[in-house]
């Protein structure tokens, strides 16, 4: 094995109330909205305290709704030096939206984050990790440099193709009608930092009443074992890899999950004694990837940062 280079990153999705409005089916539940209020206040402050304790810089993907509902807490995130990226307005599912609606949400939130941070956002996470057919092109139009919503790989960044298409099965038709391979898309210069449901705190550890397979009561030590196994395998098999984790103040603001993160970081600190292992923001992962990898010839490239604001 060669020289190690491991880039570890926490992506924090501040779903809070927006998550219940747009994805989790709690828009009519005062109790679920209350849980969102916990996430945007108590949860955010606890996660920030954790990062401060271990001197970790992270990337926070903030829905516009969370920014406007919790301005004081979001200012704490910004002022602590964490990166801030896009995450919809009310955690809307892009696949349920018209192109006009997607543009309206992106236009509003892009301008909001630019004003709030004093610079345009560089990255985006699609709410619920669902992307529309137009999603990648919209990000390119707005000059977004990286996305964190897709899963073509699990420990390596890559340039995201767009326009892939496939044939769904329709049992009312002849089999010949659906027996076609996936058609690959076209190349872009949009860096993809892979998402991973198995490195996400929410599915196993947040109870959602409207989800038939929702747990919320999985032992955090079981989740910790899964995350540790991922890290151990990548460390054994790759000289260079990335380890992006996705967390939510809704979940990781709870005591049992915060203690899981503390144990996880202490394990990683052991590896950090060796050269090449470090915590970084997702923008730093994107920069590192672009420095070593050129987009394919003819790839669709992101517009200049902030240029959309001049139109």
Short mmCIF file of C-alpha atoms in Angstrom, two decimals:
data_model
loop_
_atom_site.label_atom_id
_atom_site.label_comp_id
_atom_site.label_asym_id
_atom_site.label_seq_id
_atom_site.Cartn_x
_atom_site.Cartn_y
_atom_site.Cartn_z
CA UNK A 1 0.00 0.00 0.00
CA UNK A 2 1.15 3.52 -0.77
CA UNK A 3 1.00 6.80 1.08
CA UNK A 4 -2.39 7.45 2.68
CA UNK A 5 -4.60 10.46 2.01
CA UNK A 6 -7.98 10.38 3.72
CA UNK A 7 -10.38 13.34 3.66
CA UNK A 8 -13.17 13.09 6.23
CA UNK A 9 -16.14 15.44 6.16
CA UNK A 10 -19.29 16.05 8.14
CA UNK A 11 -22.24 17.32 6.09
CA UNK A 12 -24.92 18.74 8.36
CA UNK A 13 -28.44 19.01 6.91
CA UNK A 14 -30.44 21.49 9.00
CA UNK A 15 -33.82 20.02 8.07
CA UNK A 16 -35.56 21.12 11.29
CA UNK A 17 -39.13 22.33 10.61
CA UNK A 18 -38.53 22.30 6.84
CA UNK A 19 -37.98 18.55 6.89
CA UNK A 20 -41.43 17.99 8.38
CA UNK A 21 -43.02 20.35 5.87
CA UNK A 22 -41.40 18.95 2.76
CA UNK A 23 -40.51 15.31 3.30
CA UNK A 24 -41.44 13.63 6.57
CA UNK A 25 -45.23 14.01 6.56
CA UNK A 26 -45.43 16.11 9.70
CA UNK A 27 -46.89 19.28 8.24
CA UNK A 28 -50.17 18.76 10.13
CA UNK A 29 -48.61 17.61 13.40
CA UNK A 30 -47.82 20.18 16.08
CA UNK A 31 -45.64 17.57 17.78
CA UNK A 32 -43.52 16.98 14.68
CA UNK A 33 -43.17 20.75 14.14
CA UNK A 34 -42.07 20.95 17.78
CA UNK A 35 -39.38 18.37 17.06
CA UNK A 36 -38.24 20.57 14.19
CA UNK A 37 -37.97 23.52 16.58
CA UNK A 38 -35.75 21.40 18.82
CA UNK A 39 -33.49 20.60 15.88
CA UNK A 40 -33.12 24.22 14.80
CA UNK A 41 -32.25 25.46 18.28
CA UNK A 42 -31.04 22.91 20.82
CA UNK A 43 -29.81 20.42 18.23
CA UNK A 44 -27.85 22.99 16.23
CA UNK A 45 -26.14 24.37 19.32
CA UNK A 46 -25.17 20.90 20.56
CA UNK A 47 -23.69 19.91 17.20
CA UNK A 48 -21.75 23.18 17.06
CA UNK A 49 -20.39 22.52 20.54
CA UNK A 50 -19.27 19.05 19.43
CA UNK A 51 -17.41 20.46 16.42
CA UNK A 52 -15.79 23.13 18.56
CA UNK A 53 -14.66 20.56 21.11
CA UNK A 54 -12.84 18.53 18.46
CA UNK A 55 -11.78 21.49 16.28
CA UNK A 56 -13.70 20.19 13.24
CA UNK A 57 -14.70 22.39 10.32
CA UNK A 58 -17.78 21.03 8.56
CA UNK A 59 -20.29 21.85 5.82
CA UNK A 60 -23.85 22.83 6.73
CA UNK A 61 -26.57 22.50 4.10
CA UNK A 62 -29.26 24.92 5.20
CA UNK A 63 -32.79 25.10 3.74
CA UNK A 64 -34.03 28.63 3.24
CA UNK A 65 -36.83 27.94 5.73
CA UNK A 66 -34.27 27.07 8.42
CA UNK A 67 -32.22 30.17 7.65
CA UNK A 68 -35.24 32.44 8.05
CA UNK A 69 -36.75 30.58 11.02
CA UNK A 70 -33.53 30.25 13.04
CA UNK A 71 -31.40 33.27 12.06
CA UNK A 72 -29.56 33.40 15.38
CA UNK A 73 -28.48 29.76 15.28
CA UNK A 74 -27.55 29.91 11.59
CA UNK A 75 -25.40 32.97 12.31
CA UNK A 76 -23.55 30.90 14.92
CA UNK A 77 -22.83 28.31 12.22
CA UNK A 78 -21.53 30.93 9.82
CA UNK A 79 -19.50 32.80 12.42
CA UNK A 80 -17.82 29.58 13.57
CA UNK A 81 -16.27 29.30 10.10
CA UNK A 82 -18.25 26.35 8.78
CA UNK A 83 -19.06 26.14 5.07
CA UNK A 84 -22.71 26.69 4.12
CA UNK A 85 -24.44 25.13 1.09
CA UNK A 86 -27.87 24.82 -0.53
CA UNK A 87 -30.62 22.45 0.60
CA UNK A 88 -33.88 23.70 -0.92
CA UNK A 89 -36.28 26.04 0.89
CA UNK A 90 -38.81 23.79 2.66
CA UNK A 91 -37.01 20.51 1.95
CA UNK A 92 -39.16 20.10 -1.17
CA UNK A 93 -38.85 16.96 -3.30
CA UNK A 94 -37.48 18.17 -6.67
CA UNK A 95 -39.10 15.26 -8.51
CA UNK A 96 -42.55 16.58 -7.50
CA UNK A 97 -41.84 20.11 -8.70
CA UNK A 98 -42.19 21.81 -12.07
CA UNK A 99 -39.10 23.31 -13.67
CA UNK A 100 -40.44 26.77 -12.82
CA UNK A 101 -40.87 25.83 -9.16
CA UNK A 102 -37.36 24.40 -9.02
CA UNK A 103 -35.94 27.60 -10.51
CA UNK A 104 -37.92 29.78 -8.09
CA UNK A 105 -36.66 27.84 -5.06
CA UNK A 106 -33.06 27.80 -6.29
CA UNK A 107 -33.17 31.48 -7.20
CA UNK A 108 -34.47 32.50 -3.77
CA UNK A 109 -32.19 30.27 -1.70
CA UNK A 110 -29.07 31.01 -3.78
CA UNK A 111 -29.57 34.75 -3.20
CA UNK A 112 -30.39 34.21 0.48
CA UNK A 113 -27.21 32.26 1.16
CA UNK A 114 -25.10 34.66 -0.88
CA UNK A 115 -26.37 37.61 1.16
CA UNK A 116 -26.05 35.70 4.43
CA UNK A 117 -22.51 34.45 3.83
CA UNK A 118 -21.19 37.35 1.76
CA UNK A 119 -20.29 34.94 -1.02
CA UNK A 120 -22.14 32.48 -3.28
CA UNK A 121 -22.62 28.90 -2.08
CA UNK A 122 -20.36 26.36 -3.76
CA UNK A 123 -22.23 23.14 -2.97
CA UNK A 124 -25.71 21.67 -2.83
CA UNK A 125 -27.60 18.72 -1.38
CA UNK A 126 -30.93 17.76 -2.92
CA UNK A 127 -33.63 17.40 -0.24
CA UNK A 128 -34.18 13.72 0.55
CA UNK A 129 -31.38 13.02 -1.98
CA UNK A 130 -33.94 13.09 -4.79
CA UNK A 131 -32.87 14.91 -7.94
CA UNK A 132 -34.99 15.82 -10.92
CA UNK A 133 -33.98 15.28 -14.53
CA UNK A 134 -33.21 19.00 -14.72
CA UNK A 135 -31.42 19.16 -11.38
CA UNK A 136 -27.80 18.92 -12.49
CA UNK A 137 -28.25 21.46 -15.28
CA UNK A 138 -29.87 23.90 -12.86
CA UNK A 139 -26.90 23.63 -10.51
CA UNK A 140 -24.53 24.20 -13.43
CA UNK A 141 -26.53 27.27 -14.49
CA UNK A 142 -26.13 28.73 -11.01
CA UNK A 143 -22.40 28.06 -10.87
CA UNK A 144 -22.58 25.36 -8.22
CA UNK A 145 -19.27 23.48 -8.14
CA UNK A 146 -20.24 20.30 -6.32
CA UNK A 147 -23.25 18.21 -5.40
CA UNK A 148 -23.71 15.74 -2.54
CA UNK A 149 -26.83 13.79 -3.54
CA UNK A 150 -25.85 10.84 -5.75
CA UNK A 151 -24.22 7.47 -5.18
CA UNK A 152 -22.29 6.22 -8.21
CA UNK A 153 -19.42 5.56 -5.77
CA UNK A 154 -19.15 5.51 -2.00
CA UNK A 155 -15.63 6.72 -1.18
CA UNK A 156 -14.38 8.56 -4.28
CA UNK A 157 -15.49 11.87 -5.75
CA UNK A 158 -16.30 11.95 -9.46
CA UNK A 159 -17.69 14.23 -12.15
CA UNK A 160 -21.46 13.79 -12.29
CA UNK A 161 -23.01 12.76 -15.62
CA UNK A 162 -26.49 14.07 -16.36
CA UNK A 163 -29.34 12.93 -18.59
CA UNK A 164 -29.18 9.22 -17.86
CA UNK A 165 -32.38 7.41 -18.85
CA UNK A 166 -33.85 3.98 -18.28
CA UNK A 167 -36.93 1.97 -19.17
CA UNK A 168 -39.38 1.09 -16.43
CA UNK A 169 -41.09 -2.29 -16.40
CA UNK A 170 -44.71 -2.34 -17.51
CA UNK A 171 -46.19 -5.82 -17.05
CA UNK A 172 -49.15 -4.88 -19.23
CA UNK A 173 -46.81 -4.81 -22.21
CA UNK A 174 -44.60 -7.40 -23.87
CA UNK A 175 -41.25 -8.03 -22.22
CA UNK A 176 -39.46 -6.76 -25.31
CA UNK A 177 -40.80 -3.29 -24.52
CA UNK A 178 -38.75 -2.96 -21.34
CA UNK A 179 -35.67 -5.05 -22.05
CA UNK A 180 -33.32 -2.15 -22.77
CA UNK A 181 -30.12 -1.10 -21.01
CA UNK A 182 -29.67 2.15 -19.17
CA UNK A 183 -28.62 4.98 -21.47
CA UNK A 184 -25.69 6.86 -20.06
CA UNK A 185 -25.79 10.62 -19.78
CA UNK A 186 -23.46 13.39 -20.85
CA UNK A 187 -20.39 14.55 -18.96
CA UNK A 188 -20.34 17.62 -16.75
CA UNK A 189 -17.79 19.46 -14.66
CA UNK A 190 -20.00 19.20 -11.57
CA UNK A 191 -18.08 17.37 -8.85
CA UNK A 192 -20.10 14.71 -7.05
CA UNK A 193 -19.22 13.99 -3.43
CA UNK A 194 -21.17 10.77 -2.97
CA UNK A 195 -24.09 10.46 -0.61
CA UNK A 196 -24.48 7.24 1.33
CA UNK A 197 -27.61 6.10 3.15
CA UNK A 198 -25.42 3.87 5.32
CA UNK A 199 -23.42 6.88 6.56
CA UNK A 200 -26.52 8.93 7.39
CA UNK A 201 -27.78 9.29 10.95
CA UNK A 202 -31.44 9.90 10.11
CA UNK A 203 -32.89 6.69 8.58
CA UNK A 204 -32.04 4.41 11.51
CA UNK A 205 -32.24 6.89 14.38
CA UNK A 206 -35.17 9.26 13.78
CA UNK A 207 -38.73 8.08 14.26
CA UNK A 208 -41.07 9.26 11.48
CA UNK A 209 -44.73 8.38 12.01
CA UNK A 210 -45.61 8.43 8.31
CA UNK A 211 -42.79 6.09 7.27
CA UNK A 212 -43.76 2.40 7.53
CA UNK A 213 -40.17 1.24 7.99
CA UNK A 214 -39.11 4.06 10.30
CA UNK A 215 -37.11 2.93 13.31
CA UNK A 216 -35.82 5.78 15.41
CA UNK A 217 -34.83 3.42 18.17
CA UNK A 218 -31.81 1.70 16.64
CA UNK A 219 -28.95 1.47 19.11
CA UNK A 220 -26.40 4.12 18.18
CA UNK A 221 -23.64 1.59 18.82
CA UNK A 222 -25.02 -0.57 16.01
CA UNK A 223 -24.88 2.42 13.66
CA UNK A 224 -21.41 3.20 14.94
CA UNK A 225 -20.28 -0.32 14.01
CA UNK A 226 -21.56 0.16 10.44
CA UNK A 227 -19.75 3.49 10.09
CA UNK A 228 -16.58 2.05 11.58
CA UNK A 229 -16.71 -0.95 9.23
CA UNK A 230 -16.98 1.43 6.27
CA UNK A 231 -13.96 3.39 7.45
CA UNK A 232 -11.91 0.29 8.23
CA UNK A 233 -12.64 -1.25 4.81
CA UNK A 234 -11.81 1.92 2.92
CA UNK A 235 -8.63 2.40 4.94
CA UNK A 236 -7.56 -1.15 4.19
CA UNK A 237 -8.40 -1.13 0.47
CA UNK A 238 -7.58 2.42 -0.69
CA UNK A 239 -4.53 4.62 -0.42
CA UNK A 240 -6.74 7.65 -1.04
CA UNK A 241 -10.43 7.97 -0.21
CA UNK A 242 -13.05 10.35 1.11
CA UNK A 243 -15.37 9.68 4.02
CA UNK A 244 -18.40 12.01 3.85
CA UNK A 245 -20.89 11.55 6.67
CA UNK A 246 -24.38 13.06 6.70
CA UNK A 247 -25.90 14.15 9.98
CA UNK A 248 -28.90 16.19 11.12
CA UNK A 249 -29.34 18.29 14.27
CA UNK A 250 -32.71 16.55 14.50
CA UNK A 251 -30.84 13.32 15.21
CA UNK A 252 -27.24 14.12 16.10
CA UNK A 253 -28.43 16.75 18.54
CA UNK A 254 -29.68 13.90 20.74
CA UNK A 255 -27.38 12.69 23.56
CA UNK A 256 -27.04 9.06 22.47
CA UNK A 257 -26.02 10.09 18.94
CA UNK A 258 -23.63 12.83 20.06
CA UNK A 259 -21.83 10.29 22.22
CA UNK A 260 -21.61 8.01 19.17
CA UNK A 261 -19.89 10.81 17.24
CA UNK A 262 -17.48 11.40 20.10
CA UNK A 263 -16.46 7.73 20.10
CA UNK A 264 -16.16 7.81 16.29
CA UNK A 265 -13.93 10.89 16.33
CA UNK A 266 -11.70 9.40 18.98
CA UNK A 267 -11.24 6.38 16.71
CA UNK A 268 -10.44 8.60 13.74
CA UNK A 269 -8.03 10.62 15.87
CA UNK A 270 -6.04 7.42 16.17
CA UNK A 271 -5.75 7.28 12.38
CA UNK A 272 -4.99 11.01 12.25
CA UNK A 273 -1.72 10.33 14.01
CA UNK A 274 -0.65 8.92 10.66
CA UNK A 275 0.12 11.25 7.79
CA UNK A 276 -2.64 12.18 5.37
CA UNK A 277 -5.81 11.80 7.47
CA UNK A 278 -7.74 15.01 8.14
CA UNK A 279 -11.17 16.57 8.63
CA UNK A 280 -12.13 18.98 5.84
CA UNK A 281 -15.15 20.77 4.41
CA UNK A 282 -16.84 19.38 1.33
CA UNK A 283 -15.61 22.36 -0.69
CA UNK A 284 -12.07 21.26 0.19
CA UNK A 285 -12.86 17.75 -1.05
CA UNK A 286 -14.11 19.24 -4.33
CA UNK A 287 -11.00 21.41 -4.67
CA UNK A 288 -8.72 18.45 -4.02
CA UNK A 289 -10.53 16.36 -6.63
CA UNK A 290 -10.48 19.09 -9.29
CA UNK A 291 -6.78 19.68 -8.74
CA UNK A 292 -6.08 16.05 -9.67
CA UNK A 293 -8.79 15.31 -12.25
CA UNK A 294 -9.82 17.22 -15.36
CA UNK A 295 -13.39 17.02 -16.69
CA UNK A 296 -13.94 15.02 -19.88
CA UNK A 297 -13.45 16.96 -23.13
CA UNK A 298 -16.66 18.78 -24.00
CA UNK A 299 -18.13 18.43 -20.51
CA UNK A 300 -20.80 20.95 -19.51
CA UNK A 301 -19.11 23.24 -17.00
CA UNK A 302 -20.59 25.27 -14.13
CA UNK A 303 -21.22 28.94 -14.81
CA UNK A 304 -18.99 31.45 -13.06
CA UNK A 305 -19.80 31.78 -9.37
CA UNK A 306 -22.35 34.54 -8.78
CA UNK A 307 -22.87 35.25 -12.47
CA UNK A 308 -26.57 34.34 -12.21
CA UNK A 309 -27.04 37.33 -9.90
CA UNK A 310 -26.09 39.70 -12.70
CA UNK A 311 -28.87 38.48 -14.99
#
